[in-house]
């Protein structure tokens, strides 16, 4: 079986030599313990991606990674890539979105 190529927007970056931000790690730990989804926002270059990628790697957290961009303004593209992310994360058997009726 040939493995499907992983898209960059669906692949968690591997931070190298990232400084562990202990205080923010504790904030994330509390948020993750109380909610199944965490939405992180901030200005460009503030370290959002590095923080989450480093935290999930250091704590070996299995997560679905979806990096939004301007292309996600198109609803069809958004749901297409969300479906791809679910398939990568959960496998083909469990990644079926309910059919819209």
PDB file of C-alpha atoms in Angstrom:
ATOM      1  CA  UNK A   1       0.000   0.000   0.000  1.00  0.00           C
ATOM      2  CA  UNK A   2       1.356   3.419  -0.953  1.00  0.00           C
ATOM      3  CA  UNK A   3       1.221   6.010   1.814  1.00  0.00           C
ATOM      4  CA  UNK A   4      -0.659   9.198   1.003  1.00  0.00           C
ATOM      5  CA  UNK A   5       1.484  12.348   0.956  1.00  0.00           C
ATOM      6  CA  UNK A   6       0.889  14.604   3.938  1.00  0.00           C
ATOM      7  CA  UNK A   7       0.021  18.220   3.204  1.00  0.00           C
ATOM      8  CA  UNK A   8       1.961  20.901   5.091  1.00  0.00           C
ATOM      9  CA  UNK A   9      -1.261  22.521   6.345  1.00  0.00           C
ATOM     10  CA  UNK A  10      -2.229  19.196   7.935  1.00  0.00           C
ATOM     11  CA  UNK A  11       1.173  18.311   9.395  1.00  0.00           C
ATOM     12  CA  UNK A  12       2.354  19.506  12.794  1.00  0.00           C
ATOM     13  CA  UNK A  13       5.697  21.322  12.447  1.00  0.00           C
ATOM     14  CA  UNK A  14       8.662  19.850  14.316  1.00  0.00           C
ATOM     15  CA  UNK A  15      10.079  22.747  16.322  1.00  0.00           C
ATOM     16  CA  UNK A  16      13.820  22.479  16.826  1.00  0.00           C
ATOM     17  CA  UNK A  17      15.436  24.098  19.833  1.00  0.00           C
ATOM     18  CA  UNK A  18      12.208  25.812  20.882  1.00  0.00           C
ATOM     19  CA  UNK A  19      12.381  27.404  24.305  1.00  0.00           C
ATOM     20  CA  UNK A  20       9.890  25.611  26.599  1.00  0.00           C
ATOM     21  CA  UNK A  21       7.440  28.264  27.791  1.00  0.00           C
ATOM     22  CA  UNK A  22       6.512  26.793  31.148  1.00  0.00           C
ATOM     23  CA  UNK A  23       3.854  29.354  32.082  1.00  0.00           C
ATOM     24  CA  UNK A  24       2.076  29.049  28.738  1.00  0.00           C
ATOM     25  CA  UNK A  25       2.413  25.259  28.857  1.00  0.00           C
ATOM     26  CA  UNK A  26       0.541  25.311  32.182  1.00  0.00           C
ATOM     27  CA  UNK A  27      -2.199  27.520  30.704  1.00  0.00           C
ATOM     28  CA  UNK A  28      -2.544  25.086  27.789  1.00  0.00           C
ATOM     29  CA  UNK A  29      -2.614  22.097  30.135  1.00  0.00           C
ATOM     30  CA  UNK A  30      -5.568  23.604  32.022  1.00  0.00           C
ATOM     31  CA  UNK A  31      -7.398  24.527  28.807  1.00  0.00           C
ATOM     32  CA  UNK A  32      -6.931  21.087  27.266  1.00  0.00           C
ATOM     33  CA  UNK A  33      -8.114  19.420  30.473  1.00  0.00           C
ATOM     34  CA  UNK A  34     -11.351  21.422  30.400  1.00  0.00           C
ATOM     35  CA  UNK A  35     -12.191  21.479  26.666  1.00  0.00           C
ATOM     36  CA  UNK A  36     -11.768  19.056  23.756  1.00  0.00           C
ATOM     37  CA  UNK A  37     -10.806  21.868  21.332  1.00  0.00           C
ATOM     38  CA  UNK A  38      -8.435  24.788  21.850  1.00  0.00           C
ATOM     39  CA  UNK A  39      -8.514  27.768  19.485  1.00  0.00           C
ATOM     40  CA  UNK A  40      -5.373  29.911  19.662  1.00  0.00           C
ATOM     41  CA  UNK A  41      -5.204  33.352  18.058  1.00  0.00           C
ATOM     42  CA  UNK A  42      -2.613  36.099  17.960  1.00  0.00           C
ATOM     43  CA  UNK A  43      -0.753  38.390  15.579  1.00  0.00           C
ATOM     44  CA  UNK A  44       1.583  36.953  12.938  1.00  0.00           C
ATOM     45  CA  UNK A  45       4.969  35.973  14.330  1.00  0.00           C
ATOM     46  CA  UNK A  46       3.841  35.845  17.965  1.00  0.00           C
ATOM     47  CA  UNK A  47       4.756  32.164  18.325  1.00  0.00           C
ATOM     48  CA  UNK A  48       1.340  30.463  18.180  1.00  0.00           C
ATOM     49  CA  UNK A  49       2.438  27.650  15.882  1.00  0.00           C
ATOM     50  CA  UNK A  50       5.713  27.057  17.731  1.00  0.00           C
ATOM     51  CA  UNK A  51       3.971  27.045  21.115  1.00  0.00           C
ATOM     52  CA  UNK A  52       1.337  24.478  20.149  1.00  0.00           C
ATOM     53  CA  UNK A  53       3.683  22.318  18.067  1.00  0.00           C
ATOM     54  CA  UNK A  54       6.253  22.257  20.881  1.00  0.00           C
ATOM     55  CA  UNK A  55       3.652  21.593  23.582  1.00  0.00           C
ATOM     56  CA  UNK A  56       1.986  18.724  21.741  1.00  0.00           C
ATOM     57  CA  UNK A  57       5.353  17.175  20.810  1.00  0.00           C
ATOM     58  CA  UNK A  58       6.849  17.451  24.327  1.00  0.00           C
ATOM     59  CA  UNK A  59       3.717  16.017  25.942  1.00  0.00           C
ATOM     60  CA  UNK A  60       3.179  13.411  23.192  1.00  0.00           C
ATOM     61  CA  UNK A  61      -0.367  14.618  22.577  1.00  0.00           C
ATOM     62  CA  UNK A  62      -2.154  13.038  19.642  1.00  0.00           C
ATOM     63  CA  UNK A  63      -3.829  15.909  17.845  1.00  0.00           C
ATOM     64  CA  UNK A  64      -5.440  16.794  14.557  1.00  0.00           C
ATOM     65  CA  UNK A  65      -3.353  19.588  13.021  1.00  0.00           C
ATOM     66  CA  UNK A  66      -5.070  22.054  10.696  1.00  0.00           C
ATOM     67  CA  UNK A  67      -3.301  25.278   9.796  1.00  0.00           C
ATOM     68  CA  UNK A  68      -5.826  27.718   8.370  1.00  0.00           C
ATOM     69  CA  UNK A  69      -4.954  30.081   5.544  1.00  0.00           C
ATOM     70  CA  UNK A  70      -6.739  32.379   3.078  1.00  0.00           C
ATOM     71  CA  UNK A  71      -7.788  29.415   0.943  1.00  0.00           C
ATOM     72  CA  UNK A  72     -10.036  28.266   3.779  1.00  0.00           C
ATOM     73  CA  UNK A  73     -12.359  31.208   3.083  1.00  0.00           C
ATOM     74  CA  UNK A  74     -13.770  28.985   0.332  1.00  0.00           C
ATOM     75  CA  UNK A  75     -16.158  26.675   2.196  1.00  0.00           C
ATOM     76  CA  UNK A  76     -15.666  23.785  -0.238  1.00  0.00           C
ATOM     77  CA  UNK A  77     -11.874  23.961   0.176  1.00  0.00           C
ATOM     78  CA  UNK A  78     -12.180  24.179   3.946  1.00  0.00           C
ATOM     79  CA  UNK A  79     -14.339  21.052   4.204  1.00  0.00           C
ATOM     80  CA  UNK A  80     -12.208  19.198   1.666  1.00  0.00           C
ATOM     81  CA  UNK A  81      -9.040  19.757   3.702  1.00  0.00           C
ATOM     82  CA  UNK A  82     -10.836  19.174   7.002  1.00  0.00           C
ATOM     83  CA  UNK A  83     -11.912  15.793   5.634  1.00  0.00           C
ATOM     84  CA  UNK A  84      -8.299  15.106   4.595  1.00  0.00           C
ATOM     85  CA  UNK A  85      -7.124  16.034   8.103  1.00  0.00           C
ATOM     86  CA  UNK A  86      -9.661  13.668   9.669  1.00  0.00           C
ATOM     87  CA  UNK A  87      -8.572  10.842   7.365  1.00  0.00           C
ATOM     88  CA  UNK A  88      -4.906  11.399   8.257  1.00  0.00           C
ATOM     89  CA  UNK A  89      -5.670  11.574  11.958  1.00  0.00           C
ATOM     90  CA  UNK A  90      -8.261   8.821  12.356  1.00  0.00           C
ATOM     91  CA  UNK A  91      -7.843   6.623   9.301  1.00  0.00           C
ATOM     92  CA  UNK A  92     -10.176   6.125   6.381  1.00  0.00           C
ATOM     93  CA  UNK A  93     -12.695   4.027   8.323  1.00  0.00           C
ATOM     94  CA  UNK A  94     -13.600   6.771  10.805  1.00  0.00           C
ATOM     95  CA  UNK A  95     -13.199   9.963   8.804  1.00  0.00           C
ATOM     96  CA  UNK A  96     -16.558  10.182   7.071  1.00  0.00           C
ATOM     97  CA  UNK A  97     -18.318  13.478   7.635  1.00  0.00           C
ATOM     98  CA  UNK A  98     -22.109  13.147   7.849  1.00  0.00           C
ATOM     99  CA  UNK A  99     -23.865  13.728   4.547  1.00  0.00           C
ATOM    100  CA  UNK A 100     -25.637  17.078   4.352  1.00  0.00           C
ATOM    101  CA  UNK A 101     -29.340  16.730   3.542  1.00  0.00           C
TER     102      UNK A 101
END
